[in-house]
DNA sequence: ATGAAAGCGCTAACAA
DNA sequence: TTGTTAGCGCTTTCAT
């Protein structure tokens, strides 16, 4: 039923190889023949079968894109940008969700390996060893992770965390907290490291809280923990957690930023829609998606195996951060009682 | 370099066809041979090449999922659910974004046709004719659209719109508006139709405003138009537009719900995070994704070509709707001046 | 229960 | 410039 290269050959009175050439190496065929073939192909509704082509060329013109959670608002802009960039270069993309599970991640890469020319691993949760292992089965580009010898696109979140902590300390906060994300996350490690180092350099106190799932729900649940920590300023692993934290704080009648300052990471669309508008570190997710696709599609000779792109982040100050309160939020019970203006 | 069925055959001392059978028809091979083949395959790291298999079986075990805009928060939960359901049944899914463009939609289906066993067309913008046309190239299931003879999963948004308008009129609103979405949208037509019919039945006045792009930005921009319309209650094409409208209204110091009531559609995660929390019609997007995949993967004989699943929607009343003001918002300049309590 | 052989739709030498 | 031929990795008759 489906029309093949052979049908076109017969109908246009040439051999199959000529038809093949018409599509994959047009310059090798006589212009007249070419137009004839093209028009009969058109009229028959012929469409090359990519899978068959892939079988012999070894290039599928497909890409795999693996993310931790499609529904996490951080990813859609990245997926969209990557897909768009890929299609522009005539590639289709498989998208898969690991549910934050490192094992699923691995299986997925292996399952996809034979069907794609490369895989974009976004915010992988598996170990470096596993990633290096998989690299042997299929070209890989990793986003938000640094692995020896694997091409990567990373956002400079360390710089962002530094700016965030400096912002907090500059506002007079002496005790800050980092609300940590999931264990396997490279970004989480970077953030914790940079936040800790910056706080120390500034002579401020930093408490690490977590790990937590990178969800709004986890943020809500962490409110109590944050309050108990005695910190007056909090940097969270991502905006989703920050937004959850804001909710949890609101439920406990803790005023933001008057009693507690909160900074997120990512600058997802949501962060400027909630109240107070979230101060956050903007990460260029769409650019990362595009860059990762470009890297994957680069000819091998151009691609140094260790190639690596670092994208800048930027602190966006909005309304969830303000001057440190005179007394820490934790020094009084989390109630609606207004923070009195006691001396110093 | 990649290990093929032939390598496994040689290493385990059987013919390729036996190896093939071991994977695709295990019951046809002697248990002992089977285990032997399986273990050598395992040790060689053999993975069947799906594309090669597809070439002969005609089944790719891939699905296509086409949406209008990946970054529109309505879609990610649907994509996630569909992908998860598909993978559970050992299918991989291509995801593609049309940017709300009907032409891109068409091209995408055709490009994907040969590589997939079926395509999920979500909220398509193209004409019914085109959809019927494409149906001949590849099995299709359409989400949020009703097309003669095409299997479909739809959400009963008409019912939702009815409930929304009833809610508004019940609160005393006599003049309501429907803020319309994009032209090609079936959901938009349903919504408009149902809203109009319900308003008429209730003796209320309904103005249709639009069409608009289904984005937050469009919602912001529509604030002026809404105010001028004189309506005191608005139903929007989706939550994104409602949220934008809320912003635009806030900028003009129009109080929601005191001066104007707003109802969205979809119940995206965002709608309960913004203030005022959005009253909206919840659509079961994840369920739709799963149902659509199930439909696509159903054996042909079970699938009546006209099969169709309708999912219920539900009005979720939150804080963006309230009693109608004594006077319409439009009867006074859009300023911060409080709505005076003039007689009746 | 297993082997032999043909062929899915296409490309890629090699010849002509 | 075009045709011939082999074969990508796999499944599927048909024999054995």
XYZ file of C-alpha atoms (C1' of nucleotides) in Angstrom:
720
model
C 0.000 0.000 0.000
C 2.610 2.560 0.932
C 4.399 3.850 -2.120
C 8.070 2.961 -2.290
C 11.065 4.020 -4.236
C 10.351 1.164 -6.613
C 6.907 2.432 -7.516
C 8.398 5.777 -8.356
C 11.133 4.148 -10.426
C 8.649 2.158 -12.437
C 6.322 5.102 -12.978
C 9.073 7.408 -14.112
C 10.919 4.834 -16.196
C 14.214 4.877 -14.360
C 16.012 2.536 -12.026
C 15.521 2.663 -8.290
C 19.021 3.900 -7.720
C 18.261 6.961 -9.785
C 15.255 7.687 -7.664
C 17.330 7.179 -4.567
C 19.923 9.596 -5.861
C 17.275 12.122 -6.714
C 16.523 12.346 -3.036
C 19.844 11.774 -1.361
C 22.324 13.174 -3.898
C 20.390 15.344 -6.367
C 23.514 16.777 -7.932
C 24.413 13.369 -9.304
C 21.354 13.160 -11.486
C 20.469 14.883 -14.725
C 18.267 17.914 -14.069
C 15.627 16.678 -16.505
C 15.473 13.222 -15.014
C 15.421 14.761 -11.613
C 12.383 16.914 -12.268
C 10.609 14.007 -13.868
C 11.308 11.740 -10.934
C 10.398 14.445 -8.486
C 7.072 15.124 -10.115
C 6.041 11.489 -10.365
C 7.134 11.018 -6.761
C 5.008 13.982 -5.855
C 1.992 12.722 -7.732
C 2.297 9.256 -6.227
C 2.649 10.764 -2.796
C 6.006 9.143 -2.223
C 7.786 9.811 1.072
C 11.183 8.307 1.784
C 11.217 5.739 4.539
C 13.685 7.030 7.059
C 13.983 3.771 8.916
C 15.026 1.938 5.785
C 17.482 4.660 4.976
C 18.854 4.535 8.488
C 19.445 0.833 8.192
C 22.065 1.358 5.563
C 23.418 4.815 6.301
C 23.567 4.300 10.018
C 22.036 7.727 10.582
C 18.481 7.792 11.807
C 17.942 11.560 11.840
C 16.345 11.074 15.218
C 17.417 12.401 18.593
C 16.530 11.319 22.098
C 15.721 13.845 24.790
C 15.556 12.543 28.302
C 14.358 14.675 31.172
C 13.660 14.042 34.814
C 10.080 15.290 34.690
C 8.237 16.686 31.702
C 5.694 18.355 33.955
C 8.333 20.251 35.895
C 8.012 23.732 34.399
C 11.750 23.981 34.091
C 11.818 21.497 31.221
C 9.140 22.448 28.708
C 10.967 25.529 27.433
C 14.083 23.412 27.042
C 12.206 20.653 25.272
C 10.495 23.120 23.015
C 13.725 24.847 22.045
C 15.548 21.575 21.476
C 12.770 20.122 19.374
C 12.515 23.254 17.311
C 16.250 23.412 16.719
C 16.367 19.731 15.854
C 13.500 19.929 13.402
C 15.060 22.880 11.700
C 17.929 20.553 10.951
C 15.575 17.850 9.843
C 15.709 15.745 12.963
C 12.829 14.319 14.967
C 13.034 13.915 18.685
C 11.938 11.244 21.091
C 11.056 12.730 24.425
C 11.079 10.605 27.547
C 10.497 11.196 31.222
C 12.412 9.360 33.917
C 10.336 10.402 36.882
C 13.530 11.455 38.620
C 14.636 7.834 38.583
C 18.272 7.058 37.735
C 17.502 3.487 36.717
C 14.808 4.497 34.297
C 17.271 6.935 32.844
C 19.717 4.204 32.024
C 17.164 1.887 30.503
C 15.813 4.688 28.428
C 19.166 5.560 26.923
C 19.781 1.943 26.041
C 16.342 1.469 24.574
C 16.687 4.583 22.477
C 20.320 4.061 21.513
C 19.692 2.138 18.304
C 16.999 4.459 17.127
C 18.763 7.775 17.445
C 21.912 9.524 16.368
C 22.391 10.947 19.812
C 20.811 11.525 23.159
C 20.371 14.681 25.184
C 20.506 13.792 28.834
C 18.971 16.625 30.803
C 19.726 16.927 34.492
C 20.615 13.254 34.781
C 20.376 11.600 38.162
C 22.585 8.617 37.479
C 26.246 8.296 38.389
C 29.117 9.569 36.273
C 30.262 6.002 35.750
C 26.971 5.044 34.230
C 27.012 8.046 31.969
C 30.490 7.216 30.724
C 29.329 3.675 30.159
C 26.356 4.737 28.087
C 28.544 7.060 26.104
C 29.896 3.967 24.385
C 26.514 2.949 23.081
C 25.421 6.277 21.689
C 26.650 9.871 21.347
C 25.604 11.810 24.389
C 25.342 15.429 25.323
C 24.630 16.119 28.925
C 22.816 19.185 30.158
C 23.338 20.451 33.690
C 26.103 18.101 34.551
C 29.847 17.877 34.126
C 31.272 14.474 33.351
C 34.842 13.850 32.305
C 35.010 13.420 28.547
C 31.316 13.943 27.876
C 30.191 16.976 25.872
C 28.089 19.144 28.104
C 25.972 22.241 28.292
C 25.836 23.667 31.753
C 24.353 26.732 33.297
C 26.639 28.575 35.611
C 24.452 28.104 38.667
C 27.447 28.439 40.976
C 27.799 32.014 39.851
C 24.067 32.436 40.363
C 24.208 31.018 43.871
C 27.087 33.330 44.664
C 25.115 36.335 43.495
C 22.102 35.157 45.477
C 23.995 34.742 48.730
C 25.755 38.059 48.226
C 22.396 39.677 47.680
C 21.094 38.172 50.911
C 24.127 39.096 52.975
C 24.069 42.549 51.453
C 20.562 42.910 52.827
C 21.864 42.183 56.279
C 21.092 38.479 56.561
C 23.674 36.799 58.779
C 22.168 33.361 58.826
C 21.050 31.872 55.525
C 19.955 28.429 54.409
C 20.193 26.384 51.263
C 17.168 24.195 50.673
C 18.702 21.279 48.829
C 17.364 19.348 45.839
C 17.673 15.697 44.905
C 20.755 13.689 45.707
C 21.919 12.760 42.206
C 21.751 16.306 40.913
C 24.947 17.994 39.794
C 23.219 21.355 39.951
C 22.391 20.645 43.560
C 26.009 19.967 44.391
C 27.152 23.083 42.595
C 24.601 25.194 44.345
C 25.427 23.853 47.763
C 29.123 24.241 47.212
C 28.912 27.770 45.855
C 26.409 28.893 48.474
C 28.527 27.483 51.285
C 31.734 28.982 49.947
C 30.178 32.375 49.403
C 28.598 32.478 52.837
C 31.877 31.535 54.446
C 33.757 34.171 52.467
C 31.254 36.746 53.630
C 31.382 35.607 57.213
C 27.757 34.514 57.220
C 26.274 31.379 58.634
C 24.834 28.820 56.188
C 22.679 25.804 56.946
C 21.995 23.127 54.364
C 18.492 21.684 54.554
C 17.533 18.560 52.672
C 17.794 16.719 50.352
C 14.312 17.180 48.961
C 12.451 16.295 45.803
C 12.487 19.279 43.457
C 8.766 19.872 43.769
C 6.412 22.491 45.051
C 5.027 19.974 47.527
C 8.452 19.407 48.990
C 8.787 23.177 49.341
C 5.544 23.430 51.263
C 6.692 20.664 53.553
C 10.045 22.287 54.147
C 8.608 25.468 55.616
C 8.717 24.125 59.144
C 12.310 22.992 58.728
C 13.333 26.347 57.353
C 11.715 28.170 60.237
C 13.371 25.947 62.797
C 16.765 26.496 61.210
C 16.796 30.085 62.343
C 17.821 31.354 58.910
C 16.350 34.641 57.723
C 17.198 34.117 54.080
C 16.789 30.988 51.984
C 18.121 29.931 48.623
C 16.257 26.972 47.166
C 17.278 24.342 44.627
C 14.667 25.608 42.183
C 11.705 27.932 41.776
C 9.185 25.184 42.316
C 10.497 24.542 45.811
C 10.702 28.252 46.479
C 7.095 28.675 45.463
C 6.058 25.790 47.675
C 8.034 27.309 50.499
C 6.253 30.614 49.986
C 2.963 28.788 50.342
C 4.055 26.931 53.445
C 5.239 30.183 54.926
C 2.000 31.902 54.068
C 0.075 29.136 55.825
C 2.113 29.808 58.932
C 1.536 33.538 58.652
C 5.197 34.218 58.118
C 5.608 37.360 56.046
C 7.875 37.333 53.015
C 10.132 39.233 52.684
C 9.563 41.023 56.024
C 10.335 38.000 58.182
C 12.056 35.731 55.714
C 13.656 36.248 52.319
C 13.396 33.583 49.636
C 15.382 33.131 46.440
C 14.622 30.518 43.811
C 16.519 29.255 40.808
C 15.447 28.992 37.158
C 13.096 31.936 36.668
C 10.289 29.787 35.374
C 7.316 31.702 33.998
C 5.470 31.142 37.229
C 7.937 33.044 39.345
C 6.788 36.452 38.246
C 3.120 35.522 38.449
C 2.947 34.575 42.093
C 2.890 37.070 44.936
C 5.297 38.123 46.211
C 7.061 37.945 42.886
C 9.981 35.621 43.317
C 13.565 36.787 43.413
C 15.411 34.128 41.465
C 18.440 33.167 39.430
C 17.463 33.037 35.772
C 18.842 30.073 33.853
C 18.791 30.195 30.042
C 16.900 26.960 29.462
C 15.884 27.528 25.861
C 19.416 28.467 24.922
C 20.635 25.338 26.651
C 18.275 23.202 24.608
C 19.455 24.731 21.384
C 23.110 24.542 22.311
C 22.805 20.909 23.277
C 21.209 19.998 19.957
C 23.859 21.917 18.068
C 26.536 20.092 19.956
C 25.016 16.724 19.261
C 24.628 17.443 15.579
C 28.102 18.809 15.084
C 30.282 16.686 12.801
C 32.495 14.410 14.845
C 35.708 16.049 13.717
C 34.524 19.447 14.944
C 33.419 18.047 18.221
C 36.213 17.745 20.684
C 35.021 14.976 22.913
C 35.424 17.187 25.901
C 33.608 20.161 24.423
C 31.617 22.069 26.921
C 29.430 25.118 26.869
C 28.739 27.203 29.927
C 25.765 29.522 29.881
C 25.532 32.548 32.121
C 22.892 32.912 34.800
C 21.558 36.124 36.244
C 20.073 37.142 39.551
C 16.647 38.685 39.055
C 15.667 40.650 42.122
C 11.937 40.857 42.669
C 9.803 40.991 45.774
C 10.595 37.908 47.836
C 13.804 39.292 49.260
C 14.268 42.236 51.590
C 16.282 43.492 54.534
C 16.913 41.032 57.323
C 14.485 41.355 60.232
C 15.845 42.674 63.521
C 15.347 39.285 65.088
C 15.350 35.981 63.282
C 12.034 34.486 62.356
C 12.925 31.413 64.343
C 13.413 33.282 67.567
C 9.692 33.610 67.954
C 6.949 31.067 67.509
C 5.693 30.845 63.928
C 2.445 32.640 64.561
C 0.597 35.623 63.228
C 2.069 37.771 65.984
C 3.747 40.705 64.296
C 7.457 40.902 64.715
C 7.873 43.592 67.320
C 10.557 46.177 66.896
C 12.665 45.235 69.865
C 15.972 46.954 70.237
C 18.645 46.013 67.633
C 30.765 -2.368 15.998
C 27.171 -2.685 17.196
C 26.368 -6.274 18.017
C 23.771 -7.824 15.738
C 21.659 -10.897 15.697
C 24.352 -12.555 13.636
C 26.999 -12.095 16.283
C 24.739 -13.697 18.817
C 23.995 -16.576 16.451
C 27.643 -17.272 15.877
C 28.561 -17.024 19.542
C 25.799 -19.340 20.642
C 26.184 -21.803 17.788
C 22.730 -21.458 16.294
C 21.297 -19.912 13.182
C 20.152 -16.296 13.074
C 16.569 -17.322 12.702
C 16.743 -19.088 16.031
C 18.059 -15.995 17.696
C 15.332 -13.979 16.046
C 12.721 -16.395 17.333
C 14.201 -16.269 20.805
C 13.261 -12.621 20.925
C 10.113 -12.386 18.890
C 8.504 -15.811 19.398
C 10.164 -17.444 22.406
C 7.629 -20.265 22.591
C 8.868 -21.596 19.287
C 12.314 -22.348 20.585
C 13.601 -25.070 22.864
C 13.901 -23.786 26.431
C 17.529 -24.844 26.647
C 18.520 -23.180 23.419
C 16.561 -20.168 24.466
C 18.400 -19.683 27.726
C 21.710 -20.209 25.991
C 20.911 -17.653 23.325
C 19.567 -15.240 25.895
C 22.661 -15.443 28.024
C 25.111 -14.998 25.182
C 23.001 -12.110 23.916
C 23.163 -10.630 27.369
C 26.909 -11.054 27.627
C 27.493 -9.551 24.199
C 25.228 -6.661 25.061
C 22.897 -7.383 22.185
C 19.886 -5.124 21.704
C 17.419 -5.721 18.899
C 17.379 -3.023 16.250
C 13.837 -1.774 16.179
C 14.184 0.010 12.891
C 15.291 -3.161 11.141
C 12.482 -5.050 12.744
C 10.026 -2.383 11.692
C 11.166 -2.659 8.122
C 9.812 -6.158 7.877
C 6.989 -6.227 10.411
C 5.648 -2.840 9.503
C 5.315 -1.912 13.160
C 7.749 0.610 14.504
C 6.679 0.632 18.126
C 6.876 4.397 17.959
C 4.169 6.983 18.396
C 3.991 10.609 17.372
C 2.609 13.247 19.697
C 1.892 16.614 18.183
C 0.931 19.592 20.283
C 0.358 23.245 19.595
C 2.885 24.480 22.130
C 5.020 22.404 24.445
C 5.611 25.368 26.716
C 1.909 25.991 27.214
C 1.382 24.531 30.702
C -1.722 22.755 29.516
C 0.317 20.250 27.529
C 3.148 18.960 29.692
C 0.897 16.868 31.943
C -0.716 15.403 28.849
C 2.638 14.686 27.228
C 3.947 13.157 30.403
C 0.959 10.882 30.825
C 0.955 9.831 27.189
C 4.656 9.090 27.172
C 4.417 7.113 30.356
C 1.478 5.086 29.122
C 3.185 4.457 25.802
C 6.427 3.338 27.349
C 4.620 0.980 29.629
C 3.435 -0.700 26.487
C 6.912 -0.625 25.031
C 6.430 2.303 22.706
C 8.605 5.360 22.317
C 7.170 8.708 21.467
C 8.211 11.513 19.190
C 7.070 14.841 20.524
C 6.677 17.811 18.224
C 5.512 21.369 18.596
C 3.600 23.201 15.876
C 3.761 26.683 17.322
C 0.012 26.939 16.857
C 0.551 26.683 13.110
C -1.830 24.498 11.094
C 0.621 24.084 8.224
C 3.393 22.880 10.448
C 0.935 20.418 11.908
C 0.303 18.866 8.540
C 3.937 18.624 7.562
C 4.748 17.094 10.882
C 2.198 14.330 10.550
C 3.464 13.486 7.097
C 7.078 13.548 8.147
C 6.362 11.294 11.080
C 3.943 8.993 9.305
C 6.458 6.406 8.131
C 8.234 6.269 11.438
C 5.332 5.666 13.753
C 2.422 3.326 14.259
C 0.133 6.201 14.992
C -0.082 9.876 15.783
C -1.753 11.721 18.623
C -2.934 15.061 17.362
C -3.538 17.292 20.339
C -5.693 20.365 19.929
C -5.108 20.500 16.183
C -5.552 23.789 14.392
C -5.949 22.442 10.882
C -9.215 21.861 9.089
C -11.301 18.699 9.375
C -10.620 17.973 5.723
C -6.927 17.940 6.274
C -7.286 15.678 9.254
C -9.361 13.213 7.294
C -6.783 13.366 4.555
C -3.918 12.585 6.887
C -5.869 9.752 8.395
C -5.115 7.819 5.224
C -1.401 8.031 5.728
C -1.268 6.996 9.358
C -3.574 5.993 12.201
C -4.660 9.073 14.061
C -6.240 9.829 17.375
C -7.316 13.370 17.898
C -7.507 15.048 21.271
C -9.813 17.993 21.841
C -11.522 17.814 18.525
C -14.378 15.956 16.925
C -13.916 14.864 13.348
C -16.240 12.528 11.506
C -14.735 9.061 11.464
C -11.603 9.886 13.437
C -11.104 8.325 16.863
C -11.077 11.086 19.418
C -10.621 11.904 23.042
C -12.416 15.050 24.031
C -12.988 16.866 27.246
C -16.509 17.981 27.807
C -15.691 21.655 27.888
C -19.202 22.569 26.789
C -20.470 21.191 30.067
C -17.751 23.128 31.832
C -18.654 26.356 30.084
C -22.271 25.801 31.000
C -21.356 25.348 34.647
C -19.162 28.428 34.508
C -21.829 30.676 33.041
C -24.419 29.329 35.462
C -22.053 30.072 38.297
C -21.621 33.624 37.069
C -25.303 34.252 36.522
C -26.040 32.685 39.877
C -23.802 35.308 41.392
C -25.918 37.999 39.842
C -23.958 38.775 36.728
C -26.284 39.877 33.942
C -23.682 40.726 31.371
C -20.878 38.242 30.812
C -18.158 37.845 28.212
C -16.330 34.996 26.593
C -12.717 35.784 25.811
C -12.120 33.653 22.757
C -9.072 31.567 21.850
C -7.512 30.781 18.476
C -9.603 30.419 15.351
C -8.848 26.805 14.444
C -9.612 25.480 17.892
C -12.508 23.089 18.314
C -12.468 23.724 22.047
C -12.896 27.397 21.326
C -15.944 26.771 19.211
C -17.442 24.480 21.825
C -16.842 26.963 24.544
C -18.335 29.852 22.631
C -21.339 27.840 21.614
C -22.043 26.504 25.075
C -21.424 29.827 26.782
C -23.710 31.628 24.376
C -26.466 29.055 24.650
C -26.301 28.980 28.423
C -26.362 32.745 28.735
C -29.333 32.943 26.442
C -31.181 30.244 28.352
C -30.579 32.159 31.528
C -31.596 35.467 30.049
C -28.158 36.964 30.448
C -26.235 39.044 27.986
C -23.079 37.520 26.485
C -20.375 39.249 24.470
C -17.723 37.318 22.574
C -14.313 38.968 22.587
C -11.545 37.800 20.306
C -10.132 35.662 18.781
C -6.875 35.749 20.689
C -3.739 33.657 20.934
C -4.074 31.307 23.909
C -1.321 33.028 25.855
C -0.893 34.997 29.019
C 0.301 37.963 26.982
C -2.900 37.979 24.987
C -4.809 37.946 28.261
C -2.959 40.989 29.539
C -3.684 42.783 26.318
C -7.367 41.903 26.434
C -7.988 43.646 29.748
C -8.913 46.896 28.067
C -11.288 45.152 25.694
C -12.953 43.307 28.536
C -13.450 46.488 30.514
C -14.939 48.300 27.552
C -17.371 45.452 26.921
C -19.240 46.282 30.070
C -19.299 42.656 31.221
C -18.920 41.961 34.921
C -17.999 38.311 34.521
C -15.602 36.741 32.034
C -14.983 33.201 30.922
C -11.687 32.769 29.089
C -10.510 30.203 26.566
C -7.908 28.932 28.994
C -6.210 29.589 32.308
C -3.223 31.239 30.710
C -5.406 33.951 29.237
C -7.322 34.271 32.496
C -4.085 34.754 34.383
C -2.937 37.351 31.899
C -6.266 39.075 32.207
C -5.902 39.112 35.972
C -2.580 40.857 35.547
C -3.943 43.374 33.088
C -6.813 44.077 35.444
C -4.456 44.458 38.373
C -2.425 46.993 36.386
C -5.595 49.004 35.881
C -6.474 48.769 39.548
C -9.598 46.786 38.802
C -10.376 44.530 41.760
C -11.087 40.855 41.173
C -13.609 39.564 42.076
C -15.142 42.730 43.558
C -15.414 44.589 40.271
C -14.989 41.778 37.801
C -15.214 37.980 38.030
C -12.897 35.790 35.982
C -13.129 32.096 35.152
C -10.457 30.138 33.333
C -10.361 26.713 31.774
C -7.953 23.802 32.347
C -6.982 24.122 36.000
C -3.280 24.191 35.258
C -1.043 23.976 38.319
C -0.538 27.713 38.165
C -4.157 28.569 38.727
C -4.129 27.810 42.422
C -0.786 29.510 42.951
C -1.682 32.969 41.761
C -3.725 35.446 43.776
C -6.635 35.609 43.647
C -6.736 31.873 43.167
C -8.412 31.242 39.865
C -11.892 29.832 39.547
C -11.625 27.464 36.605
C -12.983 24.459 34.774
C -10.699 21.496 35.431
C -9.926 19.381 32.384
C -8.468 15.899 32.919
C -5.406 16.290 30.757
C -3.380 13.364 32.041
C -6.346 11.047 31.643
C -6.784 12.339 28.113
C -3.178 11.528 27.288
C -3.511 8.005 28.592
C -6.839 7.423 26.907
C -5.518 8.643 23.591
C -2.561 6.288 23.733
C -4.786 3.382 24.667
C -7.026 4.161 21.757
C -4.147 4.324 19.334
C -2.694 1.068 20.541
C -5.930 -0.855 20.499
C -6.007 -3.672 17.952
C -7.741 -2.532 14.789
C -10.633 -4.930 15.170
C -11.466 -3.573 18.604
C -11.291 -0.046 17.426
C -14.432 1.113 15.789
C -13.220 3.795 13.475
C -15.595 6.243 15.041
C -14.661 5.438 18.614
C -14.730 8.404 20.849
C -14.093 9.048 24.497
C -15.525 11.997 26.354
C -13.952 13.013 29.628
C -15.821 14.969 32.254
C -14.813 18.446 33.318
C -15.525 20.120 36.612
C -15.960 23.681 37.764
C -13.527 24.500 40.553
C -14.681 27.585 42.409
C -11.870 29.557 43.952
C -11.341 33.236 44.568
C -11.582 34.990 41.227
C -15.361 34.941 41.108
C -17.809 36.719 43.347
C -21.139 38.551 43.395
C -21.780 40.992 40.598
C -21.027 44.606 41.484
C -23.992 46.956 41.840
C -22.879 48.796 38.759
C -20.868 47.335 35.910
C -17.157 47.893 35.925
C -17.444 49.582 32.572
C -19.850 52.220 33.755
C -17.024 54.017 35.454
C -13.551 54.849 34.254
C -11.035 52.081 34.943
C -9.398 53.766 37.911
C -8.692 52.982 41.518
C -11.872 54.774 42.563
C -13.883 52.340 44.644
C -17.163 51.255 43.193
C -19.614 53.387 45.091
C -22.805 51.810 46.394
C -25.250 53.834 44.372
C -28.814 52.754 44.443
C -29.566 49.482 42.672
C 12.882 -27.441 17.046
C 16.010 -25.510 13.844
C 18.081 -24.106 9.337
C 17.897 -21.966 4.624
C 16.598 -18.340 1.932
C 14.000 -14.418 0.560
C 13.095 -9.779 1.205
C 11.310 -5.252 3.963
C 12.921 0.014 1.514
C 16.696 1.948 0.810
C 21.858 3.365 -0.315
C 26.397 2.663 -2.043
C 30.065 0.849 -4.445
C 31.097 -0.447 -8.984
C 30.274 -0.810 -13.966
C 28.801 0.722 -18.075
C 24.652 10.165 -15.958
C 22.488 5.798 -15.127
C 22.037 0.768 -14.166
C 23.613 -3.415 -11.538
C 24.400 -5.592 -7.464
C 24.981 -6.385 -2.747
C 23.429 -5.866 1.716
C 22.025 -2.858 6.262
C 19.479 -6.101 10.698
C 15.847 -8.332 11.080
C 11.520 -11.613 10.404
C 9.192 -15.109 8.083
C 7.816 -18.582 5.050
C 9.265 -23.101 3.833
C 12.051 -27.105 4.428
C 14.275 -30.360 7.108
